C-alpha positions as a printed NumPy array, in Angstrom:
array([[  5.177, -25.36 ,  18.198],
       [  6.715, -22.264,  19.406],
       [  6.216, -20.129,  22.561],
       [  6.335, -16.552,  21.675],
       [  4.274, -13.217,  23.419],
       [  2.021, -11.53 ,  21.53 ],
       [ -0.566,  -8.503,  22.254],
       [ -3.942,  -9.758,  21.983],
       [ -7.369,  -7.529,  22.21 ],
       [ -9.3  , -10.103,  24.693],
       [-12.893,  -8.178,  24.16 ],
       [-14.242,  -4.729,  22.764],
       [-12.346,  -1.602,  23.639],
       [-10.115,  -3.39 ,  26.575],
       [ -6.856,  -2.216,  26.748],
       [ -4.58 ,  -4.93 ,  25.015],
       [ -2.816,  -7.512,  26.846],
       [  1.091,  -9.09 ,  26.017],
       [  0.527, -12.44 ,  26.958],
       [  2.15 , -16.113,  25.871],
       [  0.923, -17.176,  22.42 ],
       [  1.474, -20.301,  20.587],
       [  2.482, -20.66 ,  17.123],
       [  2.124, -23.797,  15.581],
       [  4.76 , -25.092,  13.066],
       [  4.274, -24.232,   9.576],
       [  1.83 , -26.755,   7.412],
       [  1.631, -26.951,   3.724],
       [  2.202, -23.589,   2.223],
       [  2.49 , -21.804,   5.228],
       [  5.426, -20.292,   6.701],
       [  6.8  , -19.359,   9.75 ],
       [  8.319, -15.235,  10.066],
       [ 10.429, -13.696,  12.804],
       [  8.959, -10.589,  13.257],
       [ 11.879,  -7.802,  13.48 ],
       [  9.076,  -4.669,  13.274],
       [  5.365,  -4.032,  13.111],
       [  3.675,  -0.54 ,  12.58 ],
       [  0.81 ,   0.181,  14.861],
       [ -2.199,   0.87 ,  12.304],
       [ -5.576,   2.389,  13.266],
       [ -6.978,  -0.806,  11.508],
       [ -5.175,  -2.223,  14.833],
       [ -7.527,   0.084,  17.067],
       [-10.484,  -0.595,  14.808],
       [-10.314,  -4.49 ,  15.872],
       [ -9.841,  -3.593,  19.14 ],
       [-12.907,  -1.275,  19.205],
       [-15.043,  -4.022,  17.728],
       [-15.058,  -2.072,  14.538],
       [-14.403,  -4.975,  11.864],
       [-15.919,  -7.915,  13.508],
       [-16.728,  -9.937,  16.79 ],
       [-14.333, -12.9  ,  16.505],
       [-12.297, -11.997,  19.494],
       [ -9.649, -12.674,  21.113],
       [ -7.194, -10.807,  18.464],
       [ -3.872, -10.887,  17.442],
       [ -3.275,  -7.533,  16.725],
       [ -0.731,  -6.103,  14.117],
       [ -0.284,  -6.781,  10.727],
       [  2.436,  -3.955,   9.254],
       [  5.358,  -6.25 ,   8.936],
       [  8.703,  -6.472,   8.237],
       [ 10.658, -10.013,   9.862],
       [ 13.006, -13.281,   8.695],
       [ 11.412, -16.07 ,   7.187],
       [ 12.109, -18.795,  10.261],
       [ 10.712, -21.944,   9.022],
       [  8.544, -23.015,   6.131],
       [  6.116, -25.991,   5.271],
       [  5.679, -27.729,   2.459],
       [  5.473, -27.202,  -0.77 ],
       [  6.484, -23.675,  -0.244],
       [  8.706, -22.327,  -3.227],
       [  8.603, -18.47 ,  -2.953],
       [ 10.555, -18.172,   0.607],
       [ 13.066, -20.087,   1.915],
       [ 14.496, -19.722,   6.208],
       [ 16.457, -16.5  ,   6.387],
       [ 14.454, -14.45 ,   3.667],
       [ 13.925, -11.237,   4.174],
       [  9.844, -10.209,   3.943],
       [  6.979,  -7.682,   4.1  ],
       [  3.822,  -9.305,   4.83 ],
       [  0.834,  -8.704,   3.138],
       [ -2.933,  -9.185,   3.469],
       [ -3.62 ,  -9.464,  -0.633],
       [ -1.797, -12.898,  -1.094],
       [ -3.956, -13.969,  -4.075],
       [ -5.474, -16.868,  -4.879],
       [ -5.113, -16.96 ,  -8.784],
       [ -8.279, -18.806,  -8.946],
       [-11.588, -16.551,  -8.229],
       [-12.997, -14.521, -11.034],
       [-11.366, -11.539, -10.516],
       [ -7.854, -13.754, -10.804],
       [ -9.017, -15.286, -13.923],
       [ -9.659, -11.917, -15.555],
       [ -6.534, -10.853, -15.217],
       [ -7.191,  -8.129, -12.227],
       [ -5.471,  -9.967,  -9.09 ],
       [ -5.489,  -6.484,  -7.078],
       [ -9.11 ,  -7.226,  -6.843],
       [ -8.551, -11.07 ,  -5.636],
       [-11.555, -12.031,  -3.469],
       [-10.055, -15.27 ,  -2.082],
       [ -6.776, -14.41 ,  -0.476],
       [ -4.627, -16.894,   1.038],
       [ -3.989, -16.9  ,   5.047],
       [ -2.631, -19.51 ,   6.916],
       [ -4.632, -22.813,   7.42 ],
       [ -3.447, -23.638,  10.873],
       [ -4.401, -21.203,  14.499],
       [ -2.698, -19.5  ,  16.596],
       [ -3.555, -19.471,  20.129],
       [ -3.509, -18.797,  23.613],
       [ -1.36 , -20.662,  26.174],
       [ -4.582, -22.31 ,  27.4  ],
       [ -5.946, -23.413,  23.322],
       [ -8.074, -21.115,  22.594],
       [ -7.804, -19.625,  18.625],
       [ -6.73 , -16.616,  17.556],
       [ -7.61 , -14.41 ,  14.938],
       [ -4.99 , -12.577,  13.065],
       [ -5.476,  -9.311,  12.124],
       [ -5.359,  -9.08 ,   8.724],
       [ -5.024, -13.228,   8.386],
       [ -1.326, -11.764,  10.173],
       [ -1.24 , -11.018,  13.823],
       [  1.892,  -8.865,  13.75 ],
       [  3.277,  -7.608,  17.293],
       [  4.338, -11.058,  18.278],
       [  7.783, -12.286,  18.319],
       [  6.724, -15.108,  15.597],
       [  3.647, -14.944,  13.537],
       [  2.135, -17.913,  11.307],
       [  0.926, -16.969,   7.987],
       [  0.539, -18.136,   3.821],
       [  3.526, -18.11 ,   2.564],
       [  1.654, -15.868,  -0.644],
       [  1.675, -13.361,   2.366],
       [  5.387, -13.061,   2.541],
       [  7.136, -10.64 ,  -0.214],
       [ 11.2  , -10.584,  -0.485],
       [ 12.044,  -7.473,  -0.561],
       [ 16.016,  -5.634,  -0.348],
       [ 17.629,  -6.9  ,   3.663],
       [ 19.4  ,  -3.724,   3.496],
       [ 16.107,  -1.663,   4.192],
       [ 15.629,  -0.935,   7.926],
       [ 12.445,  -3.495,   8.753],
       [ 11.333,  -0.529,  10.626],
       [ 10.613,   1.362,   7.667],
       [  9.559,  -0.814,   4.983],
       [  7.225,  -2.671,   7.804],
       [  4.915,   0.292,   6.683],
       [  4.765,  -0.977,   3.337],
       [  2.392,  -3.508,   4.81 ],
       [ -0.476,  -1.335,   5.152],
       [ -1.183,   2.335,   5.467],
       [  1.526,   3.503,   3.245],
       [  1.006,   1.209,   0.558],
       [ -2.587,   2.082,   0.766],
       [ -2.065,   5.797,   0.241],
       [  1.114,   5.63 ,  -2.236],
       [ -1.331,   3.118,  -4.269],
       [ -4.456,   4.777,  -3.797],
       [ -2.911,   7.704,  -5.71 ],
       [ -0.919,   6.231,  -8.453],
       [ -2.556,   2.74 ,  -9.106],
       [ -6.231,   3.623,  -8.358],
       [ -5.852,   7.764,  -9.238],
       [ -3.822,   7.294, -12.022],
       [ -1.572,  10.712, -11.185],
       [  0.434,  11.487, -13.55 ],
       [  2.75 ,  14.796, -14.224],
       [  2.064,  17.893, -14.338],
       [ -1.339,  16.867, -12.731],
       [ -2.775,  19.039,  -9.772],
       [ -3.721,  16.682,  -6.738],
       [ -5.026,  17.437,  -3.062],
       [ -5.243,  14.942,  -0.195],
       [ -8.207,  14.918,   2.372],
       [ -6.382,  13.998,   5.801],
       [ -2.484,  13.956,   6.31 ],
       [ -1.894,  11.091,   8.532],
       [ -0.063,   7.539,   7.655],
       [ -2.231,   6.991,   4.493],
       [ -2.838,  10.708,   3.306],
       [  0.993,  11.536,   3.387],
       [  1.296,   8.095,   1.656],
       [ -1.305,   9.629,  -1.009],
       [  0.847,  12.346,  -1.236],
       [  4.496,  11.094,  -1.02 ],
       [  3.089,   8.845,  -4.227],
       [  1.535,  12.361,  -6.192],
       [  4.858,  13.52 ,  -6.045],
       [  6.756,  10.634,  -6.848],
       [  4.73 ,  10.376,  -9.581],
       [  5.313,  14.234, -10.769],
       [  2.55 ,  15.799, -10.1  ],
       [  2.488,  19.63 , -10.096],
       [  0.626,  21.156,  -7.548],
       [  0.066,  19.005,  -4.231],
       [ -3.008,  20.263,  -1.848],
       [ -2.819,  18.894,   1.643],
       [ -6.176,  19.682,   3.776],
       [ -6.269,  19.01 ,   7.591],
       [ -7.657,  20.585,  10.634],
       [ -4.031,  19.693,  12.342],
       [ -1.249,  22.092,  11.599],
       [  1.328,  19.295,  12.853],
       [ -0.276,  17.217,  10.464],
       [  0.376,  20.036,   7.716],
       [  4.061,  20.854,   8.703],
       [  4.18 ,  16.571,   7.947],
       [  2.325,  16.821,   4.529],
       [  4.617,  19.73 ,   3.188],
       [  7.822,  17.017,   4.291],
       [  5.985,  14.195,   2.24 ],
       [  5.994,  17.043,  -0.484],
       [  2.949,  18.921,  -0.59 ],
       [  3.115,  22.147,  -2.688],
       [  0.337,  23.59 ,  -0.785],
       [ -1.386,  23.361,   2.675],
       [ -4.67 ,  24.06 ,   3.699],
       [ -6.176,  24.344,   7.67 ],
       [ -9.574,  22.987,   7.045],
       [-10.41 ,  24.784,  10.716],
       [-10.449,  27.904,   9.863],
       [-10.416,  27.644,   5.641],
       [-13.483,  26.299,   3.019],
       [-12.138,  23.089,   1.695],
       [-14.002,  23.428,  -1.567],
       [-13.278,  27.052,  -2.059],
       [ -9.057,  26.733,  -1.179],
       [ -8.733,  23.745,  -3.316],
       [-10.332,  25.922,  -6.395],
       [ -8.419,  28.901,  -5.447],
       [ -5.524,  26.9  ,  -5.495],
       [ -5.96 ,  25.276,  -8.849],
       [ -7.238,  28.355, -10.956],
       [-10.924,  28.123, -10.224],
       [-11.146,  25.011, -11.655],
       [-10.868,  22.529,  -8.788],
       [ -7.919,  19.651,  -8.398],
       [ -7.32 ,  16.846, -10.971],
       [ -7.337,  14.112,  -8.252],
       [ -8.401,  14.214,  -4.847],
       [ -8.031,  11.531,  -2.334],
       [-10.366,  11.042,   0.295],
       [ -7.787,   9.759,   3.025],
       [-10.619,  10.251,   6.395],
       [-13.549,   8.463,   5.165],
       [-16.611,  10.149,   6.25 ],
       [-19.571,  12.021,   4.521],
       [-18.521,  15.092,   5.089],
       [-15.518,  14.907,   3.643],
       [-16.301,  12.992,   0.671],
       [-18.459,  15.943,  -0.35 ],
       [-15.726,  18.272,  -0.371],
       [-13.378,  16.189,  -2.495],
       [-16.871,  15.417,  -4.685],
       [-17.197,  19.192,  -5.367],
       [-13.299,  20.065,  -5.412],
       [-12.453,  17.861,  -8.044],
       [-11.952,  19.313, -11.582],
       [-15.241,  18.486, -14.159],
       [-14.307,  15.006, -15.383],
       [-11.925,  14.58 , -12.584],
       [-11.281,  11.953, -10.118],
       [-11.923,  10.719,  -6.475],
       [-10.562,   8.205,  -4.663],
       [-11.902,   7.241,  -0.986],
       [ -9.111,   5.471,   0.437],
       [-10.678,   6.681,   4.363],
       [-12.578,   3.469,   5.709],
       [-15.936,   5.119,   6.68 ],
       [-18.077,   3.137,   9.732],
       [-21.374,   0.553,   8.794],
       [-23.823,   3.128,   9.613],
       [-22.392,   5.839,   7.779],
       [-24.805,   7.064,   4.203],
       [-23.845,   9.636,   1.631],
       [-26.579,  12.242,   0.097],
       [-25.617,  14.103,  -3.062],
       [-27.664,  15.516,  -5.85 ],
       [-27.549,  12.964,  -8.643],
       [-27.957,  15.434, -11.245],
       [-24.536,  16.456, -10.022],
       [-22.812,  13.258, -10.273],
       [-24.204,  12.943, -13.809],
       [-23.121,  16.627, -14.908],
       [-19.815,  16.366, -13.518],
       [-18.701,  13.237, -15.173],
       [-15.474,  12.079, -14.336],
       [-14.511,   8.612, -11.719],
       [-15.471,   8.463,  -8.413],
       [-13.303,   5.264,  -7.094],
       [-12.703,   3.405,  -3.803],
       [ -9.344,   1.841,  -3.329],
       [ -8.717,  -0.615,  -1.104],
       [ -5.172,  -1.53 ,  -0.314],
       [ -4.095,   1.119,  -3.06 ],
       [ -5.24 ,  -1.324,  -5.287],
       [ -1.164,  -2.909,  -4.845],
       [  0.378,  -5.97 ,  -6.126],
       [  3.055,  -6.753,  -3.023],
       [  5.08 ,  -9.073,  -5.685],
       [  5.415,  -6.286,  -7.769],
       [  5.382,  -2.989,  -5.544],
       [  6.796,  -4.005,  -2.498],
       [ 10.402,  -4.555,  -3.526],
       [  9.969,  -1.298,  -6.362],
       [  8.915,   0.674,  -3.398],
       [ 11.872,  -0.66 ,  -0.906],
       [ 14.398,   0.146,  -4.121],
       [ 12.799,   3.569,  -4.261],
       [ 13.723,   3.928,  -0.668],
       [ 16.751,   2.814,  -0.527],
       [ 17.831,   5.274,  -3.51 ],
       [ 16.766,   8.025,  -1.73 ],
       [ 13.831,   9.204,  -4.045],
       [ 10.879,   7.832,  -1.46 ],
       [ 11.271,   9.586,   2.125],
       [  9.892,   6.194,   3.738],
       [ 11.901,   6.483,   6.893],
       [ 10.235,   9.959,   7.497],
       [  6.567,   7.5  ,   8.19 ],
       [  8.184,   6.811,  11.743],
       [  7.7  ,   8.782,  14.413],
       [  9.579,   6.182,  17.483],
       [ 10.288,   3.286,  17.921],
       [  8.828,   0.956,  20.696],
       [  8.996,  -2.23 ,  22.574],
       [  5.699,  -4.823,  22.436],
       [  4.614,  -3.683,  26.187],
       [  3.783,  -0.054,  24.482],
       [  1.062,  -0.721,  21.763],
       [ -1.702,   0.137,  24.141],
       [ -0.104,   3.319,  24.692],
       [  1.183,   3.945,  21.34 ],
       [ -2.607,   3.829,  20.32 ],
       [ -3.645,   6.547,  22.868],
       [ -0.606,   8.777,  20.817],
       [ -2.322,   7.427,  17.337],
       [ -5.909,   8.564,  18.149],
       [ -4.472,  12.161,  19.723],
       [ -2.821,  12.879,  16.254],
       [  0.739,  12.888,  17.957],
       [  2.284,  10.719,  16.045],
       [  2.026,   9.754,  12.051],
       [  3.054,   5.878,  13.159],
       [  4.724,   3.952,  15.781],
       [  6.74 ,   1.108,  14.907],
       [  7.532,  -2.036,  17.405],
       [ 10.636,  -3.63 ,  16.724],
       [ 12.217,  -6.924,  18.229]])
């Protein structure tokens, strides 16, 4: 057992606490990571907030980049001094959606067997099956992905989460492709992902729409062609302008509520796609016509963790970085020490930042 601190959410919407944690040592097919950085997500805040379930106390984090410390056995895929990124999609190659040959959709994902927990006993639950801003975290070793150690952990950390999600939720679940026209609903972490992926992927014309003009000045970095200031502008009616009348080829849903669902709905293309990638809240509903999802035709598609393979796009993406051709490092905003999380999500939920990063 190791002694490490950790922030934990003790109850709904407290502010976090850095407190001793206790990590057990690895059992079979688990391993144990030293953490070197872990993004702040808003998946973070949601657990805080109660949002995803009641199984408090948390151990937040779960974007991470670390050292493989020690491992248990019968692990094969890691060995002590690895290099990782962690994931949440360490699949089982066993439920039905293994067996048919589509392991993005895996419904039984490995996390690790033994607890984590308080100085006094009490369990933890890991975000994500991770539990990320601690100085050691316990998790499946199917969770850990070796990717290039020359890429600063600070920026392929990101890869855990809410960049994979939006690079993957526009070229594995949208399918862009060149010369394809594209707009993004939301430039934070996940739309600029959405749109750092349309571009590496060649598409032509790249719509970013927020109400945020930082936000914008971001997207056009991340390589939007296009910006539009949903404050002041139609949605709908700018995307068509800016795609001939016709509407966009792909558009990515990267907030997550009705409203905005309806505007990439109508300001797709007929026959073209949508991706929500934007987690909406339980009591959230949708009304549209039906007639007009029938006459338009086309995909409307959720993707959930960009529909990614870690094994096979973490260490593509990390190359891609490291060659220059994916602007990665441009995801983080500062770097900060484990005392700042609490604060770092204040900056988060103001729209200050597009993600903080705590590194050991």
């Amino acid at each position: 057992m190791t002694e490490v601190r950790g922030v934990v959410a003790t109850g709904r919407g407290k502010p976090v606490e850095v407190t001793t944690i206790h990590v057990p040592d690895p059992g079979p097919g688990d391993v144990v990571v030293r953490v070197q950085a872990c993004g702040v997500c808003h998946t973070d805040l949601h657990y805080r907030e109660g949002g995803i379930n009641d199984d408090f106390p948390f151990l937040l984090g779960h974007e991470v980049a670390g050292v493989v410390d020690s491992v248990g056995d019968g692990v094969r895929n890691v060995a002590p001094g690895d290099f990782v990124v962690l994931n949440w999609r360490a699949v089982c190659g066993e439920c039905r959606a293994c067996r048919r040959g589509r392991p993005q959709y895996c419904f039984d994902t490995h996390n690790a067997a033994r607890s984590m927990t308080l100085a006094d006993g009490t369990p933890l639950s890991p975000a994500l099956g991770i539990g990320g801003f601690a100085e050691r975290t316990l998790v499946h070793s199917g969770q850990c992905t070796k990717v290039d150690p020359a890429a600063r952990a600070a920026v392929v950390a990101l890869l855990g989460c809410g960049v994979m999600a939006g690079i993957g939720a526009a070229v594995n679940t949208g399918g862009v492709g060149p010369g394809d026209s594209v707009a993004v609903i939301g430039c934070g972490g996940v739309g600029n992902g959405a749109i750092a992926g349309a571009d590496m992927a060649g598409a032509r014309r790249i719509i970013a729409v927020d109400k945020d003009p930082a936000k914008l000045d971001w997207a056009r970095e991340f390589g939007a062609t296009h910006t539009v200031n949903a404050a002041d502008s139609d949605t709908v009616e700018s995307i068509r302008e800016l795609t001939g009348g016709s509407g966009a080829d792909l558009v990515v849903d990267a907030v997550g509520v009705p409203q905005t669902y309806t505007q990439a709905f109508y300001a797709r293309d007929l026959a073209g796609t949508v991706v929500l990638v934007g987690v909406p809240s339980p009591d959230m509903r949708l009304d549209l016509p039906l007639l007009d999802v029938f006459a338009r035709g086309g995909s409307l598609k959720s993707s959930w963790y960009g529909d990614c393979l870690p094994e096979r796009d973490f260490p593509m993406l990390a190359e891609l970085y490291q060659q220059g051709r994916l602007p990665l490092d441009r995801f983080v905003t500062e770097e900060i020490s484990i005392d700042d999380v609490e604060s770092a999500f204040g900056k988060m939920h103001r729209g200050e930042v597009l993600r903080s990063v705590v590194t050991f």
